[in-house]
mmCIF file of N, CA and C in Angstrom:
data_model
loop_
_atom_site.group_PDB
_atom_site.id
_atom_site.type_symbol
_atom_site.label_atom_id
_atom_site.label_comp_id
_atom_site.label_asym_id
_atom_site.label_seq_id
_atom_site.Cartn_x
_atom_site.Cartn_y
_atom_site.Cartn_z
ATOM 1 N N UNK A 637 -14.783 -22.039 25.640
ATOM 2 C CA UNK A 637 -14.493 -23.260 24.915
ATOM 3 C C UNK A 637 -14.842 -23.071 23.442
ATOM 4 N N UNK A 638 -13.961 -23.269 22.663
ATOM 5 C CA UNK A 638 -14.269 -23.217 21.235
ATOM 6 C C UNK A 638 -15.424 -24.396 20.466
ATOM 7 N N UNK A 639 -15.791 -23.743 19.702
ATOM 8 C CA UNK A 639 -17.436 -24.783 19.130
ATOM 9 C C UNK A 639 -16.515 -25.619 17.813
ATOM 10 N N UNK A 640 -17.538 -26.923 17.225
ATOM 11 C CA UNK A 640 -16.626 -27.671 16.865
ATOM 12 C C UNK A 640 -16.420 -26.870 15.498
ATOM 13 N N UNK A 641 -16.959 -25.752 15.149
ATOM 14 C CA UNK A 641 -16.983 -25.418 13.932
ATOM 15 C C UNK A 641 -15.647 -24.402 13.850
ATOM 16 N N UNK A 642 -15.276 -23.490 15.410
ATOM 17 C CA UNK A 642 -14.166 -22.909 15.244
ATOM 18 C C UNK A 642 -12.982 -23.898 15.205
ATOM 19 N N UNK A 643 -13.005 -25.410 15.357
ATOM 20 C CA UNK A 643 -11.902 -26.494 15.613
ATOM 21 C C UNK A 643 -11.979 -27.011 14.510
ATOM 22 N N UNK A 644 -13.218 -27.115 13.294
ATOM 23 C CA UNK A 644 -12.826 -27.338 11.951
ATOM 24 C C UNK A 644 -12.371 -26.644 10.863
ATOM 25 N N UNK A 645 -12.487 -25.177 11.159
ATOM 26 C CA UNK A 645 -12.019 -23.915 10.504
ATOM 27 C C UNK A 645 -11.606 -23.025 11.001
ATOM 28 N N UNK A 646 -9.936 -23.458 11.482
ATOM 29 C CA UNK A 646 -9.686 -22.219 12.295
ATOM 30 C C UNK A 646 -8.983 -21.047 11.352
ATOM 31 N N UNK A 647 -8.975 -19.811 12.056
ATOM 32 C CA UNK A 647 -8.672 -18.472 11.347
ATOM 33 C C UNK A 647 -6.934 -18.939 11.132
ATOM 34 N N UNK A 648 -6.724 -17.812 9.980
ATOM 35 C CA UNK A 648 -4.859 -18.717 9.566
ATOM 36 C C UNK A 648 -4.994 -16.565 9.036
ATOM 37 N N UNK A 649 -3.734 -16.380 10.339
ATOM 38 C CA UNK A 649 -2.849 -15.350 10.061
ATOM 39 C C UNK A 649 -4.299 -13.982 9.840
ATOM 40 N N UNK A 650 -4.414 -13.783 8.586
ATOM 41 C CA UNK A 650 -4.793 -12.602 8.945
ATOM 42 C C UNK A 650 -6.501 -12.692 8.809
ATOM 43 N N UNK A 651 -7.427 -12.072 9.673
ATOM 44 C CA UNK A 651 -8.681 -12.073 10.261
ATOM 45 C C UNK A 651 -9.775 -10.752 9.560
ATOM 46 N N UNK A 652 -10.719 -11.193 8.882
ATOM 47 C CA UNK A 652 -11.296 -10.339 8.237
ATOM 48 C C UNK A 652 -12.712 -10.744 9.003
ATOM 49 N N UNK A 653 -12.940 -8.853 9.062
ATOM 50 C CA UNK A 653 -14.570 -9.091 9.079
ATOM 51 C C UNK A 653 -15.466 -8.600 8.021
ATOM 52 N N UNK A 654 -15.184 -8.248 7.269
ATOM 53 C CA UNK A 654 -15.475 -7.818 5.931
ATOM 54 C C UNK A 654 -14.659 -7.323 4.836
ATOM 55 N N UNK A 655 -15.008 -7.515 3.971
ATOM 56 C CA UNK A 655 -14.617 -7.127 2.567
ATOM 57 C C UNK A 655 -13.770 -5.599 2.355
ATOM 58 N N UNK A 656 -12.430 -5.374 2.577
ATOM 59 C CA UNK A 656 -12.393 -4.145 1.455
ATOM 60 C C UNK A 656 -12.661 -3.796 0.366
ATOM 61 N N UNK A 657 -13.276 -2.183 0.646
ATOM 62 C CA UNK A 657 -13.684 -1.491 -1.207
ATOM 63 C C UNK A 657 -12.509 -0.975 -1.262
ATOM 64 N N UNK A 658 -12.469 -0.985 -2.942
ATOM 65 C CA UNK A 658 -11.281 -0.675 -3.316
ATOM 66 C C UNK A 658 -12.191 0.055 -4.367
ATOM 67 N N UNK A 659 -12.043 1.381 -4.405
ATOM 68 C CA UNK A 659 -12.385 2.247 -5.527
ATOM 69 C C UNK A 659 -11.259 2.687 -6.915
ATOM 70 N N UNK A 660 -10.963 1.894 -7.467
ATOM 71 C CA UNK A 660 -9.804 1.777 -8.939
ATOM 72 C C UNK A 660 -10.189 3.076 -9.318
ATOM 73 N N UNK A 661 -9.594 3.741 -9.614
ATOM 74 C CA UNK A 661 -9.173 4.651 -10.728
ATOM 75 C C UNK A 661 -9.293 4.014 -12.090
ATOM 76 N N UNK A 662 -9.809 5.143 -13.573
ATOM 77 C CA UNK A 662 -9.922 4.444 -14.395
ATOM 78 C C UNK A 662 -8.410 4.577 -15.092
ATOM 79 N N UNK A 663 -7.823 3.813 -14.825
ATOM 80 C CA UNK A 663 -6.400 3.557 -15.618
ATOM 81 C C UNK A 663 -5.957 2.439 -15.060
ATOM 82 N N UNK A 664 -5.229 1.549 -15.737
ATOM 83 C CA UNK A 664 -4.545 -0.105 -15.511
ATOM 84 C C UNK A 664 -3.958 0.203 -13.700
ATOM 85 N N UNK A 665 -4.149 -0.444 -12.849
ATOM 86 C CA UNK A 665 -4.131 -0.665 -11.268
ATOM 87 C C UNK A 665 -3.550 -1.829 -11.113
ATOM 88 N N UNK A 666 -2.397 -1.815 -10.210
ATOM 89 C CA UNK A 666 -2.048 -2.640 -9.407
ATOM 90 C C UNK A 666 -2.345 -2.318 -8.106
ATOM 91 N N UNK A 667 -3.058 -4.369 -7.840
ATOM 92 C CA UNK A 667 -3.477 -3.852 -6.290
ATOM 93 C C UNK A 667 -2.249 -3.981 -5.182
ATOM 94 N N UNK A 668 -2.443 -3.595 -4.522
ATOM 95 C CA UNK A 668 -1.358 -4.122 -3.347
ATOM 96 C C UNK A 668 -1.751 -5.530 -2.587
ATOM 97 N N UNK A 669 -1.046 -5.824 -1.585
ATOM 98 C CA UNK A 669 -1.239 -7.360 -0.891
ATOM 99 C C UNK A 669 -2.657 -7.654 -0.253
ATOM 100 N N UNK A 670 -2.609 -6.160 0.381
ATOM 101 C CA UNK A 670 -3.860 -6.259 1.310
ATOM 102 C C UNK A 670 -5.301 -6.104 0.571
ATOM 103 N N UNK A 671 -5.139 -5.432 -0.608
ATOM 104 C CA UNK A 671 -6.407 -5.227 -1.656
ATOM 105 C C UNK A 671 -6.533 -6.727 -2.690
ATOM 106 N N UNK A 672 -5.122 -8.235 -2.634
ATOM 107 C CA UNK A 672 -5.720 -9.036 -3.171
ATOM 108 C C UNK A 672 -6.493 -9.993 -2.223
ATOM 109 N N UNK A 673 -6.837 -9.574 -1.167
ATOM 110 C CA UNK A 673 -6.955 -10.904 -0.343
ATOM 111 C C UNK A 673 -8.224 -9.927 0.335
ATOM 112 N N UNK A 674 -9.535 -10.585 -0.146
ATOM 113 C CA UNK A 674 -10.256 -10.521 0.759
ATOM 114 C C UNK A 674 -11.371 -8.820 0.263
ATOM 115 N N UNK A 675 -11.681 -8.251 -1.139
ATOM 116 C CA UNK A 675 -11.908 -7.239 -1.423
ATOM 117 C C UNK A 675 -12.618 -7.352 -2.298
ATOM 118 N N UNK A 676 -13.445 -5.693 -2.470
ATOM 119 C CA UNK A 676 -14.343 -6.059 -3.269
ATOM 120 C C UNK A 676 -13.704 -4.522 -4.098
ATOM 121 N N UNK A 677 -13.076 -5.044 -5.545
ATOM 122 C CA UNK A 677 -12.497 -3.797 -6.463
ATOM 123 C C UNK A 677 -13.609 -3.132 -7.596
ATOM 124 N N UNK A 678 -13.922 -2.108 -8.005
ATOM 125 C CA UNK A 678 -15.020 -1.264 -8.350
ATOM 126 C C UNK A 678 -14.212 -0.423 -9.196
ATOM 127 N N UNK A 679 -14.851 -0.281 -10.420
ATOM 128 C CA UNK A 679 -13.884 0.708 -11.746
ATOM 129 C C UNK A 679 -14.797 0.915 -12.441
ATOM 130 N N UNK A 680 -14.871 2.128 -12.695
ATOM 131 C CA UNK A 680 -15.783 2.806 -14.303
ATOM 132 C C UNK A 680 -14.535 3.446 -15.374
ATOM 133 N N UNK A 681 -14.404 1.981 -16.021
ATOM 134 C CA UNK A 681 -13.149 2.155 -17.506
ATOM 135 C C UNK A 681 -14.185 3.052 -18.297
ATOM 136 N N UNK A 682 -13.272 3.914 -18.713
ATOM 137 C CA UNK A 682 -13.708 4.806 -19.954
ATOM 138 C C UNK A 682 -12.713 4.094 -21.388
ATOM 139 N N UNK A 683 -11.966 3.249 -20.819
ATOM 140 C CA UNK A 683 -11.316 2.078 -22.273
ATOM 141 C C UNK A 683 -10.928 0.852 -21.175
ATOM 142 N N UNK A 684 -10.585 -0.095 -22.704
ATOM 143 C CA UNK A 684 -9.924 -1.602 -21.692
ATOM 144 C C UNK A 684 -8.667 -1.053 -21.008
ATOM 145 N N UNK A 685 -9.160 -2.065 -19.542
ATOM 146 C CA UNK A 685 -8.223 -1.806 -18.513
ATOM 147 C C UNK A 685 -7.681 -3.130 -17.722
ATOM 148 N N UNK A 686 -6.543 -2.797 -17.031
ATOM 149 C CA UNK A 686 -6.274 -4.062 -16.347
ATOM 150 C C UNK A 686 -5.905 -3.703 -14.748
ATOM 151 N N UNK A 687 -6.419 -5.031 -13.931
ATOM 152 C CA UNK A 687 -6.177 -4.725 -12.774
ATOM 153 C C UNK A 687 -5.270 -6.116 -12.522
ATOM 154 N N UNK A 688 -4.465 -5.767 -11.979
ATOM 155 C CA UNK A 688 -3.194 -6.655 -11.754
ATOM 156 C C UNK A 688 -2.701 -7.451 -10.200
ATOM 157 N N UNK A 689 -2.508 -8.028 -10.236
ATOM 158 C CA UNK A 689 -2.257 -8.727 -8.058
ATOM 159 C C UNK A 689 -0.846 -8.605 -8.163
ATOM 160 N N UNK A 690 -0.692 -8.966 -6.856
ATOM 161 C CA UNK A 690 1.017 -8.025 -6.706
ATOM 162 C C UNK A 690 1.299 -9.741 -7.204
ATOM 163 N N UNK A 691 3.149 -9.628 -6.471
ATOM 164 C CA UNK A 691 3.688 -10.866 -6.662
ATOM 165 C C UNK A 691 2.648 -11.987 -5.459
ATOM 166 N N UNK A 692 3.113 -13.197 -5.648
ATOM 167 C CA UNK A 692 2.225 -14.240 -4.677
ATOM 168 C C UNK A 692 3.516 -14.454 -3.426
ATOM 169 N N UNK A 693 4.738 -14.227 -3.108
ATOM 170 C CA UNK A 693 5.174 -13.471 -2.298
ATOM 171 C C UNK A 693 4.169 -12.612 -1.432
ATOM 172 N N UNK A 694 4.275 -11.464 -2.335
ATOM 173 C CA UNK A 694 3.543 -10.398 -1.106
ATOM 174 C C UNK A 694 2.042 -10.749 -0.683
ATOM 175 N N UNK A 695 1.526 -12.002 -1.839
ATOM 176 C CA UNK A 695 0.086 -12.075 -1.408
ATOM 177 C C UNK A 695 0.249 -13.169 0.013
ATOM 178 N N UNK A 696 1.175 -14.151 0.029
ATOM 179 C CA UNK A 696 1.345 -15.153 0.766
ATOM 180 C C UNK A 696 1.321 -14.560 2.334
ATOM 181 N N UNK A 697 2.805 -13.555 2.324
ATOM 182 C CA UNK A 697 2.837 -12.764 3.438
ATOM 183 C C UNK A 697 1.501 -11.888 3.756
ATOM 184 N N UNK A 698 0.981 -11.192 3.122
ATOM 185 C CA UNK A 698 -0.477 -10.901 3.701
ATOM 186 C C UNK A 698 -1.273 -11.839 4.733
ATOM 187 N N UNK A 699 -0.883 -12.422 3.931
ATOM 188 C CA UNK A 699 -2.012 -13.535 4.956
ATOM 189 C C UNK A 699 -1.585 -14.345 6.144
ATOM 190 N N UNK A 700 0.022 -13.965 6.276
ATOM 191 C CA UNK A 700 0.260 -14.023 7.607
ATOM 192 C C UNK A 700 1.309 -15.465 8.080
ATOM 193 N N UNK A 701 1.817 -15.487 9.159
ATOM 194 C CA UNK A 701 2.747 -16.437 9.009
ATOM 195 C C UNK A 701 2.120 -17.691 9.565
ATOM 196 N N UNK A 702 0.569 -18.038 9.832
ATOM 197 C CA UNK A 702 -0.157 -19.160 9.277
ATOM 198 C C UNK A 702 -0.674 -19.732 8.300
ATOM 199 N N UNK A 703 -0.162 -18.803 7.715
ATOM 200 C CA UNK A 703 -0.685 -19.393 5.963
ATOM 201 C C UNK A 703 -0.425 -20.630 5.723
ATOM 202 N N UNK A 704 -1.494 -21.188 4.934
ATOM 203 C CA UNK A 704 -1.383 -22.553 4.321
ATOM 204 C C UNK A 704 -1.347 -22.715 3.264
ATOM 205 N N UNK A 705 -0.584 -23.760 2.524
ATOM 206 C CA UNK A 705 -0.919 -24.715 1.295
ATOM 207 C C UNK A 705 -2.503 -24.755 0.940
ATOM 208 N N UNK A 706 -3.195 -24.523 0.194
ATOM 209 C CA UNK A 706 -5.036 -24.655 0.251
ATOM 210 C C UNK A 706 -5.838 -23.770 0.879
ATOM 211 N N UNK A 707 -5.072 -22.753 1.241
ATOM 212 C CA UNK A 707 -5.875 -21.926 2.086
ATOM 213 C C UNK A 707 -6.582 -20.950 0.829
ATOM 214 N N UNK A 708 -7.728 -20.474 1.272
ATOM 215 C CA UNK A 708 -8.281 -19.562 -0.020
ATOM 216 C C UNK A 708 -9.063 -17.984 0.239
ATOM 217 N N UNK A 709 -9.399 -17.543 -0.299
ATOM 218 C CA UNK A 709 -9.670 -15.841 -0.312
ATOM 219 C C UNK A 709 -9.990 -15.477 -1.776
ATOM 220 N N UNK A 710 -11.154 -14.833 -1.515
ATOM 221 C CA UNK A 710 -11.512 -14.271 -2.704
ATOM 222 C C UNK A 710 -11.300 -12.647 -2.817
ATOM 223 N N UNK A 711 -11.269 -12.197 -4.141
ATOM 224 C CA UNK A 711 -11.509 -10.539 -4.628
ATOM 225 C C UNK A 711 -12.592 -10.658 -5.619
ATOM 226 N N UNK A 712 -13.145 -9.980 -5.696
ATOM 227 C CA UNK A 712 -14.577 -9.225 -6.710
ATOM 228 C C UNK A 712 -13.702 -8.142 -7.263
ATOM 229 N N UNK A 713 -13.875 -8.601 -8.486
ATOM 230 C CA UNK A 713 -13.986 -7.323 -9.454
ATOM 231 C C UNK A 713 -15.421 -6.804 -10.074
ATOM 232 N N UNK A 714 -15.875 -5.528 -9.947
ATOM 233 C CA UNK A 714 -17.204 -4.840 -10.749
ATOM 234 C C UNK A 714 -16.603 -3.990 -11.394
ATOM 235 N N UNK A 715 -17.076 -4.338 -12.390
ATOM 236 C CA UNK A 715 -16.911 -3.355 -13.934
ATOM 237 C C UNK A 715 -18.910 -2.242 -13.615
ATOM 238 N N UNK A 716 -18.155 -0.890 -13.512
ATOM 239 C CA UNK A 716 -19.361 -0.206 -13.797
ATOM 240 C C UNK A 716 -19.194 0.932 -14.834
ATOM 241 N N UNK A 717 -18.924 0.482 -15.710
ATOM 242 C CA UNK A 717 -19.191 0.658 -17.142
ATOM 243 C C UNK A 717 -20.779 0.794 -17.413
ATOM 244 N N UNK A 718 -20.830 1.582 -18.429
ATOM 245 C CA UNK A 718 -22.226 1.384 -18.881
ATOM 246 C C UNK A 718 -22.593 0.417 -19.918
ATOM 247 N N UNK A 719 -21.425 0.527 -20.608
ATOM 248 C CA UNK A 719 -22.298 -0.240 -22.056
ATOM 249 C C UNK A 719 -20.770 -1.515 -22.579
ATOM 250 N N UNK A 720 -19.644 -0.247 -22.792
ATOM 251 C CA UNK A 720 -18.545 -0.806 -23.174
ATOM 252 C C UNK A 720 -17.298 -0.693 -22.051
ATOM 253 N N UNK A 721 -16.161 -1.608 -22.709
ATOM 254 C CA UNK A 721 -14.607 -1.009 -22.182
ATOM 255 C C UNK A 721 -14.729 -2.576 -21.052
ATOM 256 N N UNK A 722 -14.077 -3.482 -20.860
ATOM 257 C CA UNK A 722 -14.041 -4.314 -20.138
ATOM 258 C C UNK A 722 -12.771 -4.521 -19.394
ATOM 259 N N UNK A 723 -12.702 -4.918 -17.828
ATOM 260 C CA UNK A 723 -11.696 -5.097 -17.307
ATOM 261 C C UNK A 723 -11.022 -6.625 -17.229
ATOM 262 N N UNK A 724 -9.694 -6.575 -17.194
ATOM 263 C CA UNK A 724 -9.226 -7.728 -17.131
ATOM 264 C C UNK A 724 -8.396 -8.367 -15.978
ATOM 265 N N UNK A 725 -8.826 -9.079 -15.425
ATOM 266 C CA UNK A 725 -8.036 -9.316 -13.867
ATOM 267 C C UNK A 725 -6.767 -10.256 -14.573
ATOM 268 N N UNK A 726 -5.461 -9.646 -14.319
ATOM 269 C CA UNK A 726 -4.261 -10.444 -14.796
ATOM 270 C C UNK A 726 -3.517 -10.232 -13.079
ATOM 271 N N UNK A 727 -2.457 -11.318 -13.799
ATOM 272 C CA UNK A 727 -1.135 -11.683 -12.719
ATOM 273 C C UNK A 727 -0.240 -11.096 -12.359
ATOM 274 N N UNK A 728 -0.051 -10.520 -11.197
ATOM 275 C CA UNK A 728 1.728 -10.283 -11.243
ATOM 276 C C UNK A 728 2.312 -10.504 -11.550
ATOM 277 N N UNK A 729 3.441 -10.587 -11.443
ATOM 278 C CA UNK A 729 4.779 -10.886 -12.302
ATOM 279 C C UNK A 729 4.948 -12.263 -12.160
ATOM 280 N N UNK A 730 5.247 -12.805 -10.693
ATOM 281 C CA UNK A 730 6.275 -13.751 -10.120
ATOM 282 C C UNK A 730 4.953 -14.351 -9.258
ATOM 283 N N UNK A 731 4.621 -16.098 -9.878
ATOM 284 C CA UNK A 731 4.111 -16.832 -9.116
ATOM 285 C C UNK A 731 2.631 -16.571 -8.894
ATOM 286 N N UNK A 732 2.191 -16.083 -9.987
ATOM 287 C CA UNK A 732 0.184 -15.509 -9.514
ATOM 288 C C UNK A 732 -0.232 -16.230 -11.214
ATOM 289 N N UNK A 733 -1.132 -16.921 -11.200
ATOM 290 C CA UNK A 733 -1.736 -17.360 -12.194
ATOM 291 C C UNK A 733 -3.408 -17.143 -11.973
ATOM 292 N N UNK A 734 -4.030 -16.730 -13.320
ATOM 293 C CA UNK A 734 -5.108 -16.867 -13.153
ATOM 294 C C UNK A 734 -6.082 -18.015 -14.273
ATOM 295 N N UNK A 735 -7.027 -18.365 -13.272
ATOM 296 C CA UNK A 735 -8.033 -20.107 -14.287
ATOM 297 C C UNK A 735 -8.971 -19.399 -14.305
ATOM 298 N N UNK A 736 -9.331 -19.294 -15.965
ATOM 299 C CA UNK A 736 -10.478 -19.082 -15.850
ATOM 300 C C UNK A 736 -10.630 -17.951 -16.876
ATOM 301 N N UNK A 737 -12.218 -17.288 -17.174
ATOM 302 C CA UNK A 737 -11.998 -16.457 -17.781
ATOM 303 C C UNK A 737 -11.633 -15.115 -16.838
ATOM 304 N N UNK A 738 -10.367 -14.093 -17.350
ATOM 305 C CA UNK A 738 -10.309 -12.989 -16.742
ATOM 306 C C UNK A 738 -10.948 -11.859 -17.024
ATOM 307 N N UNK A 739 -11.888 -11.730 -18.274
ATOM 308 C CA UNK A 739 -12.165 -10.437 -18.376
ATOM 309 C C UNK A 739 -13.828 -10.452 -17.922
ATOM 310 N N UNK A 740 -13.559 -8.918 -17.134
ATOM 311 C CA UNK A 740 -15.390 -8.714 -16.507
ATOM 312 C C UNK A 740 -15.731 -7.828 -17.508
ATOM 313 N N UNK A 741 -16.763 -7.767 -17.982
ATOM 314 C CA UNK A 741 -17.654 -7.182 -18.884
ATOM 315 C C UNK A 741 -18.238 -5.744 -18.277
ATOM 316 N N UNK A 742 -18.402 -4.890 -19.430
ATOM 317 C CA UNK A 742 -19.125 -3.955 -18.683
ATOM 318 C C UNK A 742 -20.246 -4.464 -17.949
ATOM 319 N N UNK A 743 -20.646 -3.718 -17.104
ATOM 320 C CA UNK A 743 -21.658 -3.781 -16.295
ATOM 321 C C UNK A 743 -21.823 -5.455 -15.554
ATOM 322 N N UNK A 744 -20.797 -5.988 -15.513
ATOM 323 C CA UNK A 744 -20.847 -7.393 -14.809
ATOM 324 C C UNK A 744 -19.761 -6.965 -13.862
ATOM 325 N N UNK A 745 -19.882 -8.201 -13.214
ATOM 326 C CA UNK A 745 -18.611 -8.335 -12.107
ATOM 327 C C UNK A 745 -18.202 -9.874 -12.443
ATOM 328 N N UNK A 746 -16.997 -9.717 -11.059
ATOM 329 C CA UNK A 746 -16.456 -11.506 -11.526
ATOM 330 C C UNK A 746 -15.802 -11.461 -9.876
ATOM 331 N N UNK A 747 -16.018 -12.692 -9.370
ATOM 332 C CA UNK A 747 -15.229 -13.241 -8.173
ATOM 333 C C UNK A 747 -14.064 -14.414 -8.495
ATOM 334 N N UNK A 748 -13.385 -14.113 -7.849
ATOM 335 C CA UNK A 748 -12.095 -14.836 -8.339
ATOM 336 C C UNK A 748 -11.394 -15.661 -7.155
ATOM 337 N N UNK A 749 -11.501 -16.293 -6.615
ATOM 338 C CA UNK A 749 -11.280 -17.281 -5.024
ATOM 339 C C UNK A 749 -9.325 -17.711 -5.478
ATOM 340 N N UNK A 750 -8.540 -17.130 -4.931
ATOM 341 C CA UNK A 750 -7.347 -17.067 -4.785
ATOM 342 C C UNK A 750 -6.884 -18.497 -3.715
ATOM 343 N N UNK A 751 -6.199 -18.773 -4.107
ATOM 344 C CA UNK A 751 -5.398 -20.706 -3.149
ATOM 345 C C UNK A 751 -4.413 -20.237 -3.189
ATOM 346 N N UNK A 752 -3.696 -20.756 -1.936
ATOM 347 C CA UNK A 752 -2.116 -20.977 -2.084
ATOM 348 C C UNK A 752 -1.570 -22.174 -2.902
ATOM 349 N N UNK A 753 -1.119 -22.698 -3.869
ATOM 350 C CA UNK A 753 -0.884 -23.437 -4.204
ATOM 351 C C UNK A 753 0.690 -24.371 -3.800
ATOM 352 N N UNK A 754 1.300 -23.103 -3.781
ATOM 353 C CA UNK A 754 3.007 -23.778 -2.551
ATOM 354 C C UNK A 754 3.238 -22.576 -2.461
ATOM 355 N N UNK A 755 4.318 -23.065 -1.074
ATOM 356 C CA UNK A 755 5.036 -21.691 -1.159
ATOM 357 C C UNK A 755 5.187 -20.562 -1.673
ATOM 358 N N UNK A 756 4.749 -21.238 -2.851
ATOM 359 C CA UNK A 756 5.664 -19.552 -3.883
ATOM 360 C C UNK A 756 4.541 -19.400 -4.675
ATOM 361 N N UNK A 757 3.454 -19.945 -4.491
ATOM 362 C CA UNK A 757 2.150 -19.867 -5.597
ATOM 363 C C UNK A 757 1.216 -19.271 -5.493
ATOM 364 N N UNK A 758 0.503 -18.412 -6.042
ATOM 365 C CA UNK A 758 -1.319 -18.524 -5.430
ATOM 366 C C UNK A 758 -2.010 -18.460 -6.795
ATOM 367 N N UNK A 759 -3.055 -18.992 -6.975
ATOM 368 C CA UNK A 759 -3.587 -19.738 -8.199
ATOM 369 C C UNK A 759 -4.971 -19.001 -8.003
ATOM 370 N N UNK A 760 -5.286 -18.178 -8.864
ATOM 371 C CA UNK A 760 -7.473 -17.487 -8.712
ATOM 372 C C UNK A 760 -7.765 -18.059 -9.796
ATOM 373 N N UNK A 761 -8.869 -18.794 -9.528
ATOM 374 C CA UNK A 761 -9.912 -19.628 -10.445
ATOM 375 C C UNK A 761 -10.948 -18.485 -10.101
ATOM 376 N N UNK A 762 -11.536 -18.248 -11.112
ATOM 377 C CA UNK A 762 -13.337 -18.037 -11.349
ATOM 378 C C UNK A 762 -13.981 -18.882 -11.989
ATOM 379 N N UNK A 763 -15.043 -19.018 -11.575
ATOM 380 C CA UNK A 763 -16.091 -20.295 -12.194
ATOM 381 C C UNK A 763 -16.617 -19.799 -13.613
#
């Protein structure tokens, strides 16, 4: 019998038990579907760099054909930089917006909680 907590939050499409690492290369990266949803991305820029999310298409389908309107998922970006060179989490092309500030600082990180916003949307706020 399911507890009331699996009947107030049930799992939608695709099922994580932890975080993917994603070890970036230091040069501008696009992630794929499965590296925006649900990951933790790691880069030592030797200059400014950008890491990019696919279209919100391919992020939507990731997540499976329960996906919802409001549904959410985060990615971590860590900048391990030493001193300088900062990364910048930008958008795909088609339908990915990001709120907020995008650039992680050397030696900081940044979490970025991804929504579906419609159909065709997904919206990452960082606080």
């Amino acid at each position: 019998m399911a507890s009331i907590f699996e009947l107030e939050q049930p799992g939608f499409g695709r099922h994580s038990t932890g975080k993917l690492l994603v070890a970036a290369t230091d040069a501008a990266t696009t992630l794929t579907a499965a590296q925006s949803v649900g990951s933790i991305v790691t880069m030592t820029p030797t200059a400014a760099r950008t890491v990019t999310t696919p279209v919100a298409a391919d992020i939507i389908a990731e997540l499976g054909s329960q996906a919802q309107i409001g549904q959410t998922f985060e990615v971590s970006v860590i900048n391990l930089a030493g001193a300088t060179h900062a990364i910048t989490f930008t958008a795909g092309a088609t339908g990915v917006t990001i709120v907020g500030n995008a650039v992680v600082a050397a030696t900081g990180g940044g979490t970025f909680t991804g929504r579906i916003a419609s159909a065709t949307t997904v919206v990452y706020y960082r606080a």
